[in-house]
Coordinates of C-alpha atoms in Angstrom, one line a residue:
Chain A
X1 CA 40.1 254.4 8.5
X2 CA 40.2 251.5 10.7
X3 CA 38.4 248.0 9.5
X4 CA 35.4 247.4 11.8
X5 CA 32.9 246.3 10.2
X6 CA 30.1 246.6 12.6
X7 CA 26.5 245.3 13.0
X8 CA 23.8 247.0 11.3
X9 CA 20.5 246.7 13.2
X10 CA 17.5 248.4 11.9
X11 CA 14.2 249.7 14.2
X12 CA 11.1 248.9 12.9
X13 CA 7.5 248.5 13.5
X14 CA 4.8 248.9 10.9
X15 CA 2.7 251.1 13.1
X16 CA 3.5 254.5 13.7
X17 CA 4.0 255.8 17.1
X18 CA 4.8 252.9 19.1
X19 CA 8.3 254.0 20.3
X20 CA 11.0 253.6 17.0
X21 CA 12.6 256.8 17.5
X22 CA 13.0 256.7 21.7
X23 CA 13.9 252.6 20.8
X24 CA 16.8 254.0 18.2
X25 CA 17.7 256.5 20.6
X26 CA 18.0 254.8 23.8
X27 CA 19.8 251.8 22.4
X28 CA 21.9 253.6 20.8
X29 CA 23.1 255.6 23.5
X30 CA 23.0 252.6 25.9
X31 CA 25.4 251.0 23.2
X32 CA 27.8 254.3 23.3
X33 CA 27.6 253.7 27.1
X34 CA 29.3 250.4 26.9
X35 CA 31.5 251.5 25.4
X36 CA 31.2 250.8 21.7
X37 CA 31.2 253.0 18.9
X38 CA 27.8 253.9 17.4
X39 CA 26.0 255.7 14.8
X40 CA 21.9 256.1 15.1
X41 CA 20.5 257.1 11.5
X42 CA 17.2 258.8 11.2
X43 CA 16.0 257.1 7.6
X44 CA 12.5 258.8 8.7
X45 CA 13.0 261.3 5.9
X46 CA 10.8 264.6 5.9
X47 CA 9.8 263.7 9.5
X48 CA 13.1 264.3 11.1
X49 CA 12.8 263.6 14.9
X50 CA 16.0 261.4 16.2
X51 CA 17.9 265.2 16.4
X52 CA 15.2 266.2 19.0
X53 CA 15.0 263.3 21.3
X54 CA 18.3 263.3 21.3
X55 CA 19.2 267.0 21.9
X56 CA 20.7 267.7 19.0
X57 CA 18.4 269.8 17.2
X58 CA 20.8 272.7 16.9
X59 CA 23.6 270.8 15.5
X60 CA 22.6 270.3 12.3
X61 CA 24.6 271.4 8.7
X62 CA 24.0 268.5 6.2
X63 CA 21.6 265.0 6.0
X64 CA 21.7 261.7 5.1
X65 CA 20.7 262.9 1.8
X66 CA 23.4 264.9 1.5
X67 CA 25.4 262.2 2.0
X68 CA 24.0 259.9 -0.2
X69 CA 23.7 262.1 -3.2
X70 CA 27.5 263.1 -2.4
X71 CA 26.9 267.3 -1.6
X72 CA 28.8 266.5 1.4
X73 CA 31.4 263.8 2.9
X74 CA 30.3 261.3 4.7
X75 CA 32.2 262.8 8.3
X76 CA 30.1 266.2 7.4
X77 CA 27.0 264.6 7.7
X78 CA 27.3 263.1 11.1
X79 CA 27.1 265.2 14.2
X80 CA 28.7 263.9 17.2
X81 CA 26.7 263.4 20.5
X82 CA 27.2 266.1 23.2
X83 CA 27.4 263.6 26.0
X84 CA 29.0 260.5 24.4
X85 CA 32.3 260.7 22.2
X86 CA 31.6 257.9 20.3
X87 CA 28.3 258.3 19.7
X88 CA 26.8 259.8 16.4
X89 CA 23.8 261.0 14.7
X90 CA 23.4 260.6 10.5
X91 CA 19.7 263.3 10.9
X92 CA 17.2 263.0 8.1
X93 CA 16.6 265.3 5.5
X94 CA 13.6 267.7 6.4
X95 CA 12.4 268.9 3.5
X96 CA 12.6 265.9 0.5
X97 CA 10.8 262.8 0.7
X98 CA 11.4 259.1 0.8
X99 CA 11.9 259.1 -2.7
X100 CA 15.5 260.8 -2.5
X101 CA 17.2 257.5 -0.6
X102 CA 17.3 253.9 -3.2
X103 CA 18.0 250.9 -1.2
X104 CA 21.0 250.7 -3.4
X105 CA 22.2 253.7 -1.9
X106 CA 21.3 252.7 1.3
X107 CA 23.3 249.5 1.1
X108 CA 26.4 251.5 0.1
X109 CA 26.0 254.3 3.2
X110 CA 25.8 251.4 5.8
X111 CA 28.6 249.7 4.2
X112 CA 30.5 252.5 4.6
X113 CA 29.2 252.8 8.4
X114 CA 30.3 249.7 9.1
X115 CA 34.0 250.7 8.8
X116 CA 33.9 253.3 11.5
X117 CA 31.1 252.0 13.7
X118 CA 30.7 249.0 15.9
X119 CA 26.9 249.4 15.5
X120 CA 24.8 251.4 13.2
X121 CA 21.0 251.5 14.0
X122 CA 18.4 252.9 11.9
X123 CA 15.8 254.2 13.1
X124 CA 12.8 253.0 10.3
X125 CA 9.9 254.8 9.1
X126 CA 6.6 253.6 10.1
X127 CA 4.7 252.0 7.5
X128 CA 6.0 249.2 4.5
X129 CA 6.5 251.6 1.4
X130 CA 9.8 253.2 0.1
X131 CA 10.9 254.7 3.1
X132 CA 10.9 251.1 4.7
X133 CA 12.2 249.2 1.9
X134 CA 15.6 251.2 2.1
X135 CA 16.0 251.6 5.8
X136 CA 16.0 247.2 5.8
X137 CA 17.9 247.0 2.7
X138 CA 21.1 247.4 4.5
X139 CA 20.4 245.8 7.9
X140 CA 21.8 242.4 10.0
X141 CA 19.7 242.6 12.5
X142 CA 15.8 244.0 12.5
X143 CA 14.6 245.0 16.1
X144 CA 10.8 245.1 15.8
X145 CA 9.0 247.4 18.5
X146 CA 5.1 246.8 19.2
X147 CA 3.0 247.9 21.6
X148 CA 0.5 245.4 23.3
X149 CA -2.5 246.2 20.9
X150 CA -3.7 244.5 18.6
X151 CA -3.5 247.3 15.7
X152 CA 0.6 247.4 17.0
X153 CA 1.1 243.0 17.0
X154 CA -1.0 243.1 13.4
X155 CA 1.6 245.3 12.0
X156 CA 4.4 243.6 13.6
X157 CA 3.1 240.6 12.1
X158 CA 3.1 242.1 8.6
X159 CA 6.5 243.0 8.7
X160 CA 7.8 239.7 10.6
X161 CA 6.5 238.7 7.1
X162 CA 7.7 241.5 4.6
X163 CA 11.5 240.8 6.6
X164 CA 11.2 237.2 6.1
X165 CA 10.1 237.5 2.2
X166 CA 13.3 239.6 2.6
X167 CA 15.8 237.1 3.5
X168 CA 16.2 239.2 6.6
X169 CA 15.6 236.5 9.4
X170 CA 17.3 238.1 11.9
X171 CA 15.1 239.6 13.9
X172 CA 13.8 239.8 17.4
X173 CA 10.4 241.4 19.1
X174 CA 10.4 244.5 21.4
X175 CA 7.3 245.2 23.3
X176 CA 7.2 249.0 24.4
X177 CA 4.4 250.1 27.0
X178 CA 3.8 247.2 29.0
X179 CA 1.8 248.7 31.7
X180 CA 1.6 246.1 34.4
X181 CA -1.3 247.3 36.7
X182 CA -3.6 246.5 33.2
X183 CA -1.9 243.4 32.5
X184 CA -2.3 241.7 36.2
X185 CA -5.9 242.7 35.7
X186 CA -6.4 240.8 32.2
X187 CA -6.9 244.1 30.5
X188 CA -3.6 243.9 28.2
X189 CA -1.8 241.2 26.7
X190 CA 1.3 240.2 28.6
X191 CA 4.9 239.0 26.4
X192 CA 4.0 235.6 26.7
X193 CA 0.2 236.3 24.4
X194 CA 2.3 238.3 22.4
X195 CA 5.5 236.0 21.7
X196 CA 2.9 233.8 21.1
X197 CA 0.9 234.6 18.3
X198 CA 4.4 236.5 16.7
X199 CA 6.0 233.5 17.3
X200 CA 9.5 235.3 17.2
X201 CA 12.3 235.4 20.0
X202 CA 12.0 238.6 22.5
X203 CA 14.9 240.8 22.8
X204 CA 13.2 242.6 25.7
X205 CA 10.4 244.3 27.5
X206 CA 10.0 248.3 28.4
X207 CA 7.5 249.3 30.9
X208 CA 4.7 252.3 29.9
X209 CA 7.0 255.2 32.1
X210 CA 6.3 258.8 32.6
X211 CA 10.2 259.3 32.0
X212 CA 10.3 258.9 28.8
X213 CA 7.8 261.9 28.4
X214 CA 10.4 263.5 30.7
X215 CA 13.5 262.8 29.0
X216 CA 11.8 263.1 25.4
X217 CA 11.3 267.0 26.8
X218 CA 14.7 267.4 27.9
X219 CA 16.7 265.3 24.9
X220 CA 17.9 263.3 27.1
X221 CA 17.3 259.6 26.3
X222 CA 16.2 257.9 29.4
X223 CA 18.7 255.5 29.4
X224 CA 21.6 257.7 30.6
X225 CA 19.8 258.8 33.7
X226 CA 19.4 255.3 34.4
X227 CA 16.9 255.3 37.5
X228 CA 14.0 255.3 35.7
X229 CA 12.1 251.6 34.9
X230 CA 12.4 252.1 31.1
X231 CA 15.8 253.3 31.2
X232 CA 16.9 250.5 33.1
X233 CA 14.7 248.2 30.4
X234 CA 16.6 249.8 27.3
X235 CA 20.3 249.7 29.4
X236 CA 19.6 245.6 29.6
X237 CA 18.1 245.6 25.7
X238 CA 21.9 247.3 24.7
X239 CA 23.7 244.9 27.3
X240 CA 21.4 241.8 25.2
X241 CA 22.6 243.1 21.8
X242 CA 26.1 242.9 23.3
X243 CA 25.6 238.9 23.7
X244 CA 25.1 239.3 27.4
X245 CA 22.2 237.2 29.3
X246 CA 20.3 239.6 31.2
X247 CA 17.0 238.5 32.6
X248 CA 14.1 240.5 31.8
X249 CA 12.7 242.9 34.2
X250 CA 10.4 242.0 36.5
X251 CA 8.1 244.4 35.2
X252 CA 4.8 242.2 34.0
X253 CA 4.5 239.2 36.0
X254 CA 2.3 238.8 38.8
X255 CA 4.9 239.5 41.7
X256 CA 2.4 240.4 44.3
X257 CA 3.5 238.9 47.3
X258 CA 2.2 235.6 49.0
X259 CA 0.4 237.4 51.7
X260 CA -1.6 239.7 49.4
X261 CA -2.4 237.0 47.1
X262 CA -4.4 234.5 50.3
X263 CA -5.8 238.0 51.4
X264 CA -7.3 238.0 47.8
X265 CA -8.2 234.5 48.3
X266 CA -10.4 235.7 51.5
X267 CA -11.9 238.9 50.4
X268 CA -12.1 238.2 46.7
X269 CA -10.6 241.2 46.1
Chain B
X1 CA -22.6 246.0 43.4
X2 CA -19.4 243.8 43.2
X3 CA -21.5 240.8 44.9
X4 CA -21.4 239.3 41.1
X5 CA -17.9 239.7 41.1
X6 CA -17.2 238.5 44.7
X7 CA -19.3 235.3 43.8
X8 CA -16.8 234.3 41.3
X9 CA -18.9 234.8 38.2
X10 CA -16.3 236.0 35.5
X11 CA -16.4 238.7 32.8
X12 CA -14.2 237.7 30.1
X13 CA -10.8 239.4 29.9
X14 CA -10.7 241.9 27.6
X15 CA -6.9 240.9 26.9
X16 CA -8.7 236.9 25.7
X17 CA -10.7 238.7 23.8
X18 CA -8.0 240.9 21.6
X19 CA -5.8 237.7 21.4
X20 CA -8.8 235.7 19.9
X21 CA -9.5 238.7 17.4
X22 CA -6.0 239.0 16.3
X23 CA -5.3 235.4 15.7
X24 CA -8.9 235.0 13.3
X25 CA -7.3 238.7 11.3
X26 CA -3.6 237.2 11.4
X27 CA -4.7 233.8 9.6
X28 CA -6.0 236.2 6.7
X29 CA -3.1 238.0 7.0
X30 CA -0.7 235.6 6.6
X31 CA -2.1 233.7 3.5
X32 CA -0.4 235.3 0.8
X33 CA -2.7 233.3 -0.9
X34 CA -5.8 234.6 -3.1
X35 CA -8.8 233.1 -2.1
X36 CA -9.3 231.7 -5.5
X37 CA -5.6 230.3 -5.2
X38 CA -6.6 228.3 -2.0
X39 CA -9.9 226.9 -3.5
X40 CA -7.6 225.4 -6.1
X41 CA -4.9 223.9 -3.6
X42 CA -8.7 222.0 -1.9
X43 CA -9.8 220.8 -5.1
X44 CA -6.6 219.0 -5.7
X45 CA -6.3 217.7 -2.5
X46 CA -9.9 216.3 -2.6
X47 CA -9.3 214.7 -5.4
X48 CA -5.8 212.8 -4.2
X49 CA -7.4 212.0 -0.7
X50 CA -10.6 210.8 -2.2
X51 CA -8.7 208.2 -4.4
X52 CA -8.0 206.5 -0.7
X53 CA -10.4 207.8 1.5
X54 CA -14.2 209.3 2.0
X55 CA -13.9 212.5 3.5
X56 CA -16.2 215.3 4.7
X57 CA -15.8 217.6 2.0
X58 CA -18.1 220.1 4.2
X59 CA -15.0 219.9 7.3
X60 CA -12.4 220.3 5.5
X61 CA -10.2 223.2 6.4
X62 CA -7.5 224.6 4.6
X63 CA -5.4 228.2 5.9
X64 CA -1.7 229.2 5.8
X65 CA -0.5 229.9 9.4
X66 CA 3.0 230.9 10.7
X67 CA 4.9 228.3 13.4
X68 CA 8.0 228.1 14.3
X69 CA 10.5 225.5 12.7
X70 CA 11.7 222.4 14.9
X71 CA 15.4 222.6 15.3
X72 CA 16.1 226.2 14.8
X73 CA 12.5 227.7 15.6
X74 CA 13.2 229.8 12.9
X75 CA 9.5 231.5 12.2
X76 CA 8.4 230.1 9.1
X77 CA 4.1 229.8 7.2
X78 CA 3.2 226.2 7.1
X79 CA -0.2 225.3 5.2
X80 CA -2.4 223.4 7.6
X81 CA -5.1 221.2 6.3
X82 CA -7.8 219.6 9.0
X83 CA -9.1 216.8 6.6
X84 CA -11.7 215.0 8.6
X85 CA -11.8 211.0 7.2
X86 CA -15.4 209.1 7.0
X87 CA -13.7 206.0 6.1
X88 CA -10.7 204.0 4.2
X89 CA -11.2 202.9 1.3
X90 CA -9.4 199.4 0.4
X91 CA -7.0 199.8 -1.9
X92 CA -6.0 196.1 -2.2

Protein backbone atom coordinates (compact mmCIF):
# COMPACT_ATOMS: atom_id res chain seq x y z
CA UNK A 1 0.00 0.00 0.00
CA UNK A 2 1.49 3.14 -1.15
CA UNK A 3 1.44 6.41 1.31
CA UNK A 4 -0.77 8.99 -0.25
CA UNK A 5 -2.59 10.51 1.86
CA UNK A 6 -5.10 12.23 -0.12
CA UNK A 7 -7.70 15.16 0.39
CA UNK A 8 -10.92 14.37 1.71
CA UNK A 9 -13.61 16.67 0.38
CA UNK A 10 -17.14 16.23 1.47
CA UNK A 11 -20.57 17.39 -0.74
CA UNK A 12 -23.02 18.99 1.15
CA UNK A 13 -25.91 21.14 1.12
CA UNK A 14 -28.72 21.09 3.74
CA UNK A 15 -31.46 20.97 1.22
CA UNK A 16 -32.23 18.04 -0.57
CA UNK A 17 -32.29 17.98 -4.25
CA UNK A 18 -30.09 20.63 -5.27
CA UNK A 19 -27.51 18.55 -7.13
CA UNK A 20 -25.07 16.60 -4.26
CA UNK A 21 -25.04 13.38 -5.98
CA UNK A 22 -24.49 14.75 -9.87
CA UNK A 23 -21.84 17.39 -7.88
CA UNK A 24 -20.01 14.02 -6.23
CA UNK A 25 -20.29 12.39 -9.36
CA UNK A 26 -19.13 14.77 -11.84
CA UNK A 27 -16.14 15.96 -9.77
CA UNK A 28 -15.24 12.98 -9.14
CA UNK A 29 -14.94 11.74 -12.40
CA UNK A 30 -13.55 15.11 -13.70
CA UNK A 31 -10.74 14.41 -10.90
CA UNK A 32 -10.13 10.66 -12.43
CA UNK A 33 -9.95 12.50 -15.71
CA UNK A 34 -6.94 14.45 -14.71
CA UNK A 35 -5.50 12.05 -13.86
CA UNK A 36 -5.60 11.48 -10.11
CA UNK A 37 -6.77 8.68 -8.29
CA UNK A 38 -10.22 8.96 -6.71
CA UNK A 39 -12.81 7.34 -4.68
CA UNK A 40 -16.64 8.98 -4.55
CA UNK A 41 -18.45 7.54 -1.38
CA UNK A 42 -22.28 7.47 -1.22
CA UNK A 43 -22.73 8.20 2.77
CA UNK A 44 -26.54 8.70 1.68
CA UNK A 45 -27.36 5.47 3.43
CA UNK A 46 -30.80 3.80 2.55
CA UNK A 47 -31.14 6.15 -0.37
CA UNK A 48 -28.34 4.78 -2.51
CA UNK A 49 -28.17 6.81 -5.74
CA UNK A 50 -24.25 7.59 -6.68
CA UNK A 51 -24.34 3.70 -8.26
CA UNK A 52 -27.07 4.93 -10.74
CA UNK A 53 -25.74 8.22 -11.90
CA UNK A 54 -22.85 6.74 -12.33
CA UNK A 55 -23.70 3.52 -14.23
CA UNK A 56 -22.84 1.26 -11.88
CA UNK A 57 -25.89 -0.05 -10.57
CA UNK A 58 -25.10 -3.60 -11.58
CA UNK A 59 -21.85 -3.76 -9.99
CA UNK A 60 -22.68 -4.08 -6.69
CA UNK A 61 -21.55 -7.06 -3.92
CA UNK A 62 -20.84 -5.24 -0.55
CA UNK A 63 -21.40 -1.39 1.11
CA UNK A 64 -19.88 0.98 2.95
CA UNK A 65 -21.49 -0.70 5.84
CA UNK A 66 -20.03 -3.67 5.10
CA UNK A 67 -16.92 -2.13 5.28
CA UNK A 68 -17.22 -0.37 8.21
CA UNK A 69 -18.64 -3.09 10.36
CA UNK A 70 -15.74 -5.34 8.83
CA UNK A 71 -18.15 -8.27 6.82
CA UNK A 72 -15.91 -7.42 3.99
CA UNK A 73 -12.32 -5.82 3.24
CA UNK A 74 -12.04 -2.65 2.42
CA UNK A 75 -10.93 -3.49 -1.62
CA UNK A 76 -14.38 -5.73 -1.62
CA UNK A 77 -16.34 -2.86 -1.08
CA UNK A 78 -15.23 -0.61 -3.73
CA UNK A 79 -16.20 -1.16 -7.34
CA UNK A 80 -14.10 0.22 -9.93
CA UNK A 81 -15.45 2.62 -12.57
CA UNK A 82 -16.19 1.10 -16.07
CA UNK A 83 -14.68 4.10 -17.90
CA UNK A 84 -11.92 5.35 -15.62
CA UNK A 85 -9.19 2.95 -14.05
CA UNK A 86 -8.61 4.98 -11.21
CA UNK A 87 -11.78 5.87 -10.45
CA UNK A 88 -13.89 4.19 -7.57
CA UNK A 89 -17.19 3.93 -6.04
CA UNK A 90 -17.57 2.97 -1.93
CA UNK A 91 -22.09 2.57 -2.78
CA UNK A 92 -24.35 2.94 0.29
CA UNK A 93 -26.07 0.44 1.99
CA UNK A 94 -29.69 0.11 0.78
CA UNK A 95 -31.47 -1.31 3.23
CA UNK A 96 -30.07 -0.01 7.02
CA UNK A 97 -30.26 3.43 8.04
CA UNK A 98 -27.97 6.22 9.04
CA UNK A 99 -27.73 4.84 12.35
CA UNK A 100 -25.27 1.85 11.11
CA UNK A 101 -22.24 4.48 10.23
CA UNK A 102 -20.55 6.54 13.87
CA UNK A 103 -18.50 9.43 12.88
CA UNK A 104 -15.80 7.41 14.58
CA UNK A 105 -16.09 4.95 12.13
CA UNK A 106 -16.25 7.33 9.56
CA UNK A 107 -13.00 8.93 10.48
CA UNK A 108 -11.22 5.61 10.41
CA UNK A 109 -12.74 4.48 6.69
CA UNK A 110 -11.42 7.95 5.17
CA UNK A 111 -8.25 7.55 6.90
CA UNK A 112 -7.83 4.52 5.36
CA UNK A 113 -8.92 6.10 1.85
CA UNK A 114 -6.55 8.44 2.09
CA UNK A 115 -3.73 5.87 1.62
CA UNK A 116 -4.84 4.71 -1.72
CA UNK A 117 -6.71 7.76 -3.09
CA UNK A 118 -5.52 11.17 -4.04
CA UNK A 119 -9.07 12.41 -3.41
CA UNK A 120 -12.02 10.91 -1.60
CA UNK A 121 -15.33 12.76 -1.95
CA UNK A 122 -18.42 12.04 -0.16
CA UNK A 123 -21.32 12.56 -1.36
CA UNK A 124 -23.51 13.93 1.97
CA UNK A 125 -26.96 13.31 2.86
CA UNK A 126 -29.29 16.14 2.69
CA UNK A 127 -30.37 17.37 5.94
CA UNK A 128 -28.01 18.12 9.53
CA UNK A 129 -28.83 14.90 11.54
CA UNK A 130 -26.74 11.61 11.87
CA UNK A 131 -26.35 10.91 8.41
CA UNK A 132 -24.54 14.43 8.06
CA UNK A 133 -22.67 14.46 11.15
CA UNK A 134 -20.58 11.30 9.97
CA UNK A 135 -20.21 12.09 6.28
CA UNK A 136 -18.18 15.73 7.74
CA UNK A 137 -16.54 14.03 10.48
CA UNK A 138 -13.85 12.84 8.25
CA UNK A 139 -13.58 15.70 5.67
CA UNK A 140 -10.65 18.56 4.71
CA UNK A 141 -12.45 20.19 2.52
CA UNK A 142 -16.59 20.76 2.55
CA UNK A 143 -17.95 21.75 -1.00
CA UNK A 144 -21.37 23.24 -0.33
CA UNK A 145 -23.94 23.11 -3.43
CA UNK A 146 -27.05 25.60 -3.37
CA UNK A 147 -29.34 26.42 -5.76
CA UNK A 148 -30.29 30.22 -6.24
CA UNK A 149 -33.47 30.02 -3.92
CA UNK A 150 -33.83 31.19 -1.01
CA UNK A 151 -35.09 27.74 0.75
CA UNK A 152 -31.45 26.37 -0.97
CA UNK A 153 -28.99 29.70 0.40
CA UNK A 154 -31.03 29.33 3.97
CA UNK A 155 -29.80 25.90 4.22
CA UNK A 156 -26.45 26.64 3.00
CA UNK A 157 -26.31 29.15 5.54
CA UNK A 158 -27.17 26.69 8.37
CA UNK A 159 -24.56 24.48 7.50
CA UNK A 160 -21.76 27.27 6.72
CA UNK A 161 -22.65 27.40 10.43
CA UNK A 162 -22.97 23.77 11.70
CA UNK A 163 -19.21 23.31 9.66
CA UNK A 164 -17.88 26.25 11.26
CA UNK A 165 -19.15 25.17 14.98
CA UNK A 166 -17.21 22.12 13.54
CA UNK A 167 -13.88 23.39 13.27
CA UNK A 168 -14.30 22.55 9.63
CA UNK A 169 -13.47 26.04 7.91
CA UNK A 170 -12.55 24.77 4.83
CA UNK A 171 -15.12 25.22 2.72
CA UNK A 172 -16.24 26.82 -0.48
CA UNK A 173 -19.85 27.63 -2.18
CA UNK A 174 -21.14 25.88 -5.31
CA UNK A 175 -24.23 27.31 -7.01
CA UNK A 176 -25.98 24.60 -9.26
CA UNK A 177 -28.86 25.86 -11.68
CA UNK A 178 -27.97 29.18 -12.53
CA UNK A 179 -30.26 29.79 -15.36
CA UNK A 180 -29.15 32.92 -16.98
CA UNK A 181 -32.14 34.06 -19.16
CA UNK A 182 -33.99 34.53 -15.39
CA UNK A 183 -31.04 36.11 -13.91
CA UNK A 184 -30.49 38.98 -16.74
CA UNK A 185 -34.16 39.60 -16.23
CA UNK A 186 -33.91 40.10 -12.22
CA UNK A 187 -35.95 37.03 -11.63
CA UNK A 188 -33.00 34.99 -9.87
CA UNK A 189 -30.25 35.91 -7.78
CA UNK A 190 -26.91 35.93 -9.57
CA UNK A 191 -23.28 34.61 -7.59
CA UNK A 192 -22.56 37.90 -6.59
CA UNK A 193 -26.31 38.22 -4.23
CA UNK A 194 -25.46 34.88 -3.27
CA UNK A 195 -21.66 35.17 -2.27
CA UNK A 196 -22.96 38.00 -0.62
CA UNK A 197 -25.23 37.19 1.88
CA UNK A 198 -23.00 33.56 2.39
CA UNK A 199 -20.23 35.48 2.64
CA UNK A 200 -18.00 32.42 1.76
CA UNK A 201 -15.42 32.04 -1.33
CA UNK A 202 -16.98 30.37 -4.61
CA UNK A 203 -15.46 27.42 -5.99
CA UNK A 204 -17.65 27.73 -9.10
CA UNK A 205 -20.81 28.15 -10.99
CA UNK A 206 -22.99 25.27 -13.06
CA UNK A 207 -25.55 26.47 -15.44
CA UNK A 208 -29.45 24.89 -15.14
CA UNK A 209 -28.64 22.28 -18.46
CA UNK A 210 -30.86 19.77 -20.04
CA UNK A 211 -27.65 17.41 -20.07
CA UNK A 212 -27.55 16.56 -16.94
CA UNK A 213 -31.12 15.08 -17.24
CA UNK A 214 -29.46 13.39 -20.30
CA UNK A 215 -26.50 11.94 -18.78
CA UNK A 216 -28.29 11.26 -15.32
CA UNK A 217 -30.52 8.75 -17.83
CA UNK A 218 -27.66 7.28 -19.44
CA UNK A 219 -24.99 7.06 -16.16
CA UNK A 220 -22.92 8.98 -17.66
CA UNK A 221 -21.76 11.98 -15.74
CA UNK A 222 -21.89 14.96 -17.91
CA UNK A 223 -18.50 15.80 -17.46
CA UNK A 224 -16.90 13.08 -19.59
CA UNK A 225 -18.82 14.07 -22.64
CA UNK A 226 -17.59 17.40 -22.12
CA UNK A 227 -19.65 19.56 -24.71
CA UNK A 228 -22.29 20.24 -22.69
CA UNK A 229 -22.27 23.90 -20.48
CA UNK A 230 -22.49 22.04 -17.18
CA UNK A 231 -19.97 19.55 -18.01
CA UNK A 232 -17.59 22.06 -19.05
CA UNK A 233 -18.67 24.01 -15.46
CA UNK A 234 -17.88 20.73 -13.38
CA UNK A 235 -14.37 19.90 -15.68
CA UNK A 236 -13.12 23.69 -14.52
CA UNK A 237 -14.66 22.98 -10.60
CA UNK A 238 -12.14 19.62 -10.74
CA UNK A 239 -9.27 21.61 -12.63
CA UNK A 240 -10.06 24.48 -9.33
CA UNK A 241 -9.74 21.68 -6.69
CA UNK A 242 -6.47 20.83 -8.48
CA UNK A 243 -5.01 24.51 -7.50
CA UNK A 244 -5.45 25.67 -10.96
CA UNK A 245 -7.03 29.32 -11.74
CA UNK A 246 -9.71 28.87 -14.07
CA UNK A 247 -12.03 31.69 -14.65
CA UNK A 248 -15.56 31.07 -14.28
CA UNK A 249 -17.80 30.61 -17.10
CA UNK A 250 -19.35 33.18 -18.64
CA UNK A 251 -22.54 31.71 -17.99
CA UNK A 252 -24.51 34.61 -15.76
CA UNK A 253 -23.24 37.89 -16.55
CA UNK A 254 -24.98 40.16 -18.83
CA UNK A 255 -22.82 39.42 -22.09
CA UNK A 256 -25.33 40.76 -24.47
CA UNK A 257 -23.48 42.47 -26.96
CA UNK A 258 -23.03 46.35 -27.29
CA UNK A 259 -25.34 46.65 -30.25
CA UNK A 260 -28.35 44.80 -28.60
CA UNK A 261 -27.89 46.68 -25.45
CA UNK A 262 -28.36 50.64 -27.41
CA UNK A 263 -31.18 48.79 -29.37
CA UNK A 264 -32.66 48.30 -25.88
CA UNK A 265 -31.83 51.74 -25.10
CA UNK A 266 -34.15 52.72 -28.17
CA UNK A 267 -37.02 50.45 -28.08
CA UNK A 268 -37.02 49.80 -24.31
CA UNK A 269 -37.09 46.47 -24.89
CA UNK B 1 -50.10 46.91 -22.49
CA UNK B 2 -46.27 47.23 -22.02
CA UNK B 3 -46.67 51.22 -22.33
CA UNK B 4 -46.02 51.15 -18.34
CA UNK B 5 -43.19 49.26 -18.85
CA UNK B 6 -41.80 51.16 -21.90
CA UNK B 7 -42.22 54.47 -19.77
CA UNK B 8 -39.68 53.31 -17.43
CA UNK B 9 -41.96 52.77 -14.45
CA UNK B 10 -40.29 49.67 -12.63
CA UNK B 11 -41.70 46.54 -10.91
CA UNK B 12 -39.47 45.48 -8.28
CA UNK B 13 -37.26 42.53 -9.13
CA UNK B 14 -38.40 39.56 -7.74
CA UNK B 15 -34.59 38.44 -7.22
CA UNK B 16 -34.42 42.19 -4.59
CA UNK B 17 -37.06 40.91 -3.18
CA UNK B 18 -35.89 37.12 -2.17
CA UNK B 19 -32.43 38.74 -1.14
CA UNK B 20 -34.26 41.25 1.23
CA UNK B 21 -36.33 38.14 2.71
CA UNK B 22 -33.43 35.91 3.19
CA UNK B 23 -31.15 38.41 4.87
CA UNK B 24 -34.33 39.51 7.65
CA UNK B 25 -34.68 35.08 8.13
CA UNK B 26 -30.78 34.68 8.07
CA UNK B 27 -30.26 37.40 11.02
CA UNK B 28 -32.64 35.00 13.10
CA UNK B 29 -30.88 32.29 11.86
CA UNK B 30 -27.63 33.10 12.81
CA UNK B 31 -28.18 34.17 16.44
CA UNK B 32 -27.51 31.19 18.29
CA UNK B 33 -28.74 33.32 20.81
CA UNK B 34 -32.17 32.79 22.83
CA UNK B 35 -34.12 35.78 22.69
CA UNK B 36 -34.01 35.95 26.40
CA UNK B 37 -30.07 35.61 26.16
CA UNK B 38 -29.89 38.76 23.93
CA UNK B 39 -32.31 40.86 26.15
CA UNK B 40 -29.64 40.22 28.84
CA UNK B 41 -26.43 41.08 26.67
CA UNK B 42 -28.93 44.94 26.10
CA UNK B 43 -29.48 45.30 29.66
CA UNK B 44 -25.81 45.17 30.46
CA UNK B 45 -24.85 47.18 27.84
CA UNK B 46 -27.32 49.95 28.78
CA UNK B 47 -26.23 50.08 31.90
CA UNK B 48 -22.16 50.44 30.96
CA UNK B 49 -23.05 53.00 28.09
CA UNK B 50 -25.39 54.96 30.31
CA UNK B 51 -22.59 55.51 32.97
CA UNK B 52 -21.04 57.84 30.04
CA UNK B 53 -23.73 58.62 27.75
CA UNK B 54 -27.70 59.24 27.30
CA UNK B 55 -28.91 56.97 24.79
CA UNK B 56 -32.09 56.12 23.07
CA UNK B 57 -33.02 53.09 24.73
CA UNK B 58 -36.05 52.81 22.20
CA UNK B 59 -33.02 52.64 18.94
CA UNK B 60 -30.98 50.55 20.23
CA UNK B 61 -30.38 47.45 18.13
CA UNK B 62 -28.68 44.48 19.07
CA UNK B 63 -28.44 41.03 16.39
CA UNK B 64 -25.66 38.51 15.74
CA UNK B 65 -24.71 38.62 11.98
CA UNK B 66 -22.02 36.67 10.01
CA UNK B 67 -18.95 38.94 8.11
CA UNK B 68 -16.07 38.05 6.97
CA UNK B 69 -12.78 38.52 8.99
CA UNK B 70 -10.23 41.30 7.78
CA UNK B 71 -7.00 39.57 6.97
CA UNK B 72 -7.99 36.16 6.14
CA UNK B 73 -11.89 36.79 5.33
CA UNK B 74 -12.32 33.78 7.04
CA UNK B 75 -16.41 33.82 7.62
CA UNK B 76 -16.95 34.40 11.17
CA UNK B 77 -20.73 35.91 13.53
CA UNK B 78 -19.90 39.25 14.89
CA UNK B 79 -22.48 40.88 17.39
CA UNK B 80 -23.46 44.26 16.06
CA UNK B 81 -24.97 46.84 18.26
CA UNK B 82 -26.49 50.25 16.61
CA UNK B 83 -26.43 52.33 19.94
CA UNK B 84 -27.85 55.67 18.90
CA UNK B 85 -26.11 58.56 21.57
CA UNK B 86 -28.45 61.60 22.83
CA UNK B 87 -25.54 63.16 24.47
CA UNK B 88 -22.06 62.76 26.53
CA UNK B 89 -22.15 62.99 29.65
CA UNK B 90 -18.95 64.74 31.43
CA UNK B 91 -17.21 62.48 33.21
CA UNK B 92 -14.53 65.05 34.52
Amino acid sequence: MENKKGTAIVVTSGKGGVGKTTTSANLGTGLAMLGKSVVIVDADIGLRNLDVVMGLENRIVYDIVDVVEKTCRLKQGLIRDKRFEKLYLLPAAQTRDKSAVKPEQMIELVNELKDEFDYIIIDSPAGIEQGFQYSIAGADLAIIVTTPEISAVRDADRVIGILEAKGLHDHRLLINRIRPDMVKKGDMMNREDIEDILAIDLIGIVPDDEEIVISTNKGEPAVIEGRSLAGKAYMNIAKRILGEEIELLDIEDDNEGKISKIFKLIFGK
Amino acid sequence: MDLFKMFGKKQEKSKNIAKERLKLVLVHDRSDLSPRFLDMIKTDIIRVITEYADIDEEGLDIKMTRMKRDGDSRPMSALVANIPILKMKNKN
